[in-house]
Amino acid sequence: MSRERWQQDFDELRSRRPTRWAPWIGVHIVVVPAIVGRVFGLVTIAFGYLMVSRAILGAPAYVRRFLLARAWGRVVRGHLLASIGVLLCAGAAALIGADRGFDEVALAAALSGVVWLGWLGLSKRVREADAVAASLVGDAGVRAGRRWCG
């Protein structure tokens, strides 16, 4: 029963805020074991699917809508593409290190730069996703959802 509620809310949010990135995300949510939720997040988008941890299926409606709206906000803002870009930069850094004969200092410097780049963008991506979530569930819904998530 809970999975159906999540699916209904996801369908409704998707229809209210269309995006050009939508074709890259499956239309059905995938319920994953709680351990996957602990590793990747309670509600996340990975491998082209919106994944919901089994541990949060029974969450209140306002939390469900907030988490779905925030995840959809990441899609709307193109954060998936940004994540792929950071991974490509990490690969390039590793190749640069390999080209220099596995110079540990150069490799460590390049990889730390990539980590720094990803970390600096994280707060901006959260703010952008929350702004989209606020347009979908309202400011009060975002505040309540954040409080519940801790």
JSON list of N, CA, C and O in Angstrom, two decimals, residues 19-21 71-85 125 128 132:
[
{"chain": "A", "resi": 19, "resn": "THR", "atom": "N", "xyz": [10.55, 18.35, -17.25]},
{"chain": "A", "resi": 19, "resn": "THR", "atom": "CA", "xyz": [11.92, 18.75, -17.53]},
{"chain": "A", "resi": 19, "resn": "THR", "atom": "C", "xyz": [12.44, 17.95, -18.71]},
{"chain": "A", "resi": 19, "resn": "THR", "atom": "O", "xyz": [11.96, 16.84, -18.98]},
{"chain": "A", "resi": 20, "resn": "ARG", "atom": "N", "xyz": [13.44, 18.49, -19.35]},
{"chain": "A", "resi": 20, "resn": "ARG", "atom": "CA", "xyz": [14.03, 17.77, -20.49]},
{"chain": "A", "resi": 20, "resn": "ARG", "atom": "C", "xyz": [14.83, 16.55, -20.04]},
{"chain": "A", "resi": 20, "resn": "ARG", "atom": "O", "xyz": [15.16, 15.69, -20.83]},
{"chain": "A", "resi": 21, "resn": "TRP", "atom": "N", "xyz": [15.16, 16.50, -18.76]},
{"chain": "A", "resi": 21, "resn": "TRP", "atom": "CA", "xyz": [15.93, 15.37, -18.23]},
{"chain": "A", "resi": 21, "resn": "TRP", "atom": "C", "xyz": [15.04, 14.18, -17.87]},
{"chain": "A", "resi": 21, "resn": "TRP", "atom": "O", "xyz": [15.53, 13.10, -17.59]},
{"chain": "A", "resi": 71, "resn": "ALA", "atom": "N", "xyz": [14.34, 15.04, -4.63]},
{"chain": "A", "resi": 71, "resn": "ALA", "atom": "CA", "xyz": [14.98, 14.18, -5.63]},
{"chain": "A", "resi": 71, "resn": "ALA", "atom": "C", "xyz": [14.62, 14.64, -7.05]},
{"chain": "A", "resi": 71, "resn": "ALA", "atom": "O", "xyz": [15.48, 14.68, -7.93]},
{"chain": "A", "resi": 72, "resn": "TRP", "atom": "N", "xyz": [13.35, 14.99, -7.27]},
{"chain": "A", "resi": 72, "resn": "TRP", "atom": "CA", "xyz": [12.95, 15.48, -8.59]},
{"chain": "A", "resi": 72, "resn": "TRP", "atom": "C", "xyz": [13.61, 16.83, -8.89]},
{"chain": "A", "resi": 72, "resn": "TRP", "atom": "O", "xyz": [13.94, 17.12, -10.03]},
{"chain": "A", "resi": 73, "resn": "GLY", "atom": "N", "xyz": [13.84, 17.64, -7.85]},
{"chain": "A", "resi": 73, "resn": "GLY", "atom": "CA", "xyz": [14.55, 18.90, -8.03]},
{"chain": "A", "resi": 73, "resn": "GLY", "atom": "C", "xyz": [15.95, 18.69, -8.56]},
{"chain": "A", "resi": 73, "resn": "GLY", "atom": "O", "xyz": [16.46, 19.47, -9.37]},
{"chain": "A", "resi": 74, "resn": "ARG", "atom": "N", "xyz": [16.58, 17.62, -8.14]},
{"chain": "A", "resi": 74, "resn": "ARG", "atom": "CA", "xyz": [17.92, 17.30, -8.66]},
{"chain": "A", "resi": 74, "resn": "ARG", "atom": "C", "xyz": [17.86, 16.96, -10.14]},
{"chain": "A", "resi": 74, "resn": "ARG", "atom": "O", "xyz": [18.76, 17.29, -10.89]},
{"chain": "A", "resi": 75, "resn": "VAL", "atom": "N", "xyz": [16.79, 16.29, -10.54]},
{"chain": "A", "resi": 75, "resn": "VAL", "atom": "CA", "xyz": [16.63, 15.97, -11.96]},
{"chain": "A", "resi": 75, "resn": "VAL", "atom": "C", "xyz": [16.38, 17.26, -12.75]},
{"chain": "A", "resi": 75, "resn": "VAL", "atom": "O", "xyz": [17.02, 17.50, -13.77]},
{"chain": "A", "resi": 76, "resn": "VAL", "atom": "N", "xyz": [15.46, 18.08, -12.25]},
{"chain": "A", "resi": 76, "resn": "VAL", "atom": "CA", "xyz": [15.09, 19.32, -12.95]},
{"chain": "A", "resi": 76, "resn": "VAL", "atom": "C", "xyz": [16.31, 20.22, -13.13]},
{"chain": "A", "resi": 76, "resn": "VAL", "atom": "O", "xyz": [16.50, 20.82, -14.19]},
{"chain": "A", "resi": 77, "resn": "ARG", "atom": "N", "xyz": [17.15, 20.32, -12.13]},
{"chain": "A", "resi": 77, "resn": "ARG", "atom": "CA", "xyz": [18.32, 21.20, -12.18]},
{"chain": "A", "resi": 77, "resn": "ARG", "atom": "C", "xyz": [19.52, 20.58, -12.89]},
{"chain": "A", "resi": 77, "resn": "ARG", "atom": "O", "xyz": [20.55, 21.22, -13.01]},
{"chain": "A", "resi": 78, "resn": "GLY", "atom": "N", "xyz": [19.41, 19.33, -13.34]},
{"chain": "A", "resi": 78, "resn": "GLY", "atom": "CA", "xyz": [20.51, 18.70, -14.08]},
{"chain": "A", "resi": 78, "resn": "GLY", "atom": "C", "xyz": [21.66, 18.24, -13.23]},
{"chain": "A", "resi": 78, "resn": "GLY", "atom": "O", "xyz": [22.79, 18.11, -13.71]},
{"chain": "A", "resi": 79, "resn": "HIS", "atom": "N", "xyz": [21.41, 17.94, -11.97]},
{"chain": "A", "resi": 79, "resn": "HIS", "atom": "CA", "xyz": [22.49, 17.53, -11.08]},
{"chain": "A", "resi": 79, "resn": "HIS", "atom": "C", "xyz": [23.08, 16.18, -11.45]},
{"chain": "A", "resi": 79, "resn": "HIS", "atom": "O", "xyz": [24.22, 15.89, -11.11]},
{"chain": "A", "resi": 80, "resn": "LEU", "atom": "N", "xyz": [22.29, 15.36, -12.11]},
{"chain": "A", "resi": 80, "resn": "LEU", "atom": "CA", "xyz": [22.83, 14.06, -12.53]},
{"chain": "A", "resi": 80, "resn": "LEU", "atom": "C", "xyz": [23.97, 14.26, -13.51]},
{"chain": "A", "resi": 80, "resn": "LEU", "atom": "O", "xyz": [24.99, 13.57, -13.45]},
{"chain": "A", "resi": 81, "resn": "LEU", "atom": "N", "xyz": [23.82, 15.22, -14.40]},
{"chain": "A", "resi": 81, "resn": "LEU", "atom": "CA", "xyz": [24.87, 15.53, -15.36]},
{"chain": "A", "resi": 81, "resn": "LEU", "atom": "C", "xyz": [26.11, 16.07, -14.64]},
{"chain": "A", "resi": 81, "resn": "LEU", "atom": "O", "xyz": [27.23, 15.73, -14.98]},
{"chain": "A", "resi": 82, "resn": "ALA", "atom": "N", "xyz": [25.89, 16.90, -13.62]},
{"chain": "A", "resi": 82, "resn": "ALA", "atom": "CA", "xyz": [27.01, 17.44, -12.84]},
{"chain": "A", "resi": 82, "resn": "ALA", "atom": "C", "xyz": [27.76, 16.32, -12.13]},
{"chain": "A", "resi": 82, "resn": "ALA", "atom": "O", "xyz": [28.99, 16.33, -12.08]},
{"chain": "A", "resi": 83, "resn": "SER", "atom": "N", "xyz": [27.04, 15.34, -11.62]},
{"chain": "A", "resi": 83, "resn": "SER", "atom": "CA", "xyz": [27.69, 14.21, -10.94]},
{"chain": "A", "resi": 83, "resn": "SER", "atom": "C", "xyz": [28.54, 13.41, -11.93]},
{"chain": "A", "resi": 83, "resn": "SER", "atom": "O", "xyz": [29.64, 12.98, -11.59]},
{"chain": "A", "resi": 84, "resn": "ILE", "atom": "N", "xyz": [28.02, 13.23, -13.12]},
{"chain": "A", "resi": 84, "resn": "ILE", "atom": "CA", "xyz": [28.79, 12.52, -14.15]},
{"chain": "A", "resi": 84, "resn": "ILE", "atom": "C", "xyz": [30.05, 13.32, -14.49]},
{"chain": "A", "resi": 84, "resn": "ILE", "atom": "O", "xyz": [31.13, 12.75, -14.67]},
{"chain": "A", "resi": 85, "resn": "GLY", "atom": "N", "xyz": [29.92, 14.65, -14.53]},
{"chain": "A", "resi": 85, "resn": "GLY", "atom": "CA", "xyz": [31.08, 15.50, -14.81]},
{"chain": "A", "resi": 85, "resn": "GLY", "atom": "C", "xyz": [32.16, 15.35, -13.76]},
{"chain": "A", "resi": 85, "resn": "GLY", "atom": "O", "xyz": [33.36, 15.28, -14.08]},
{"chain": "A", "resi": 125, "resn": "ARG", "atom": "N", "xyz": [24.05, 22.53, -4.86]},
{"chain": "A", "resi": 125, "resn": "ARG", "atom": "CA", "xyz": [23.10, 21.57, -5.42]},
{"chain": "A", "resi": 125, "resn": "ARG", "atom": "C", "xyz": [21.95, 21.30, -4.46]},
{"chain": "A", "resi": 125, "resn": "ARG", "atom": "O", "xyz": [20.80, 21.16, -4.88]},
{"chain": "A", "resi": 128, "resn": "GLU", "atom": "N", "xyz": [19.63, 24.33, -4.63]},
{"chain": "A", "resi": 128, "resn": "GLU", "atom": "CA", "xyz": [18.85, 24.33, -5.87]},
{"chain": "A", "resi": 128, "resn": "GLU", "atom": "C", "xyz": [17.74, 23.28, -5.83]},
{"chain": "A", "resi": 128, "resn": "GLU", "atom": "O", "xyz": [16.61, 23.55, -6.23]},
{"chain": "A", "resi": 132, "resn": "VAL", "atom": "N", "xyz": [13.51, 23.91, -5.90]},
{"chain": "A", "resi": 132, "resn": "VAL", "atom": "CA", "xyz": [12.52, 23.23, -6.74]},
{"chain": "A", "resi": 132, "resn": "VAL", "atom": "C", "xyz": [11.50, 22.53, -5.85]},
{"chain": "A", "resi": 132, "resn": "VAL", "atom": "O", "xyz": [10.29, 22.58, -6.11]}
]
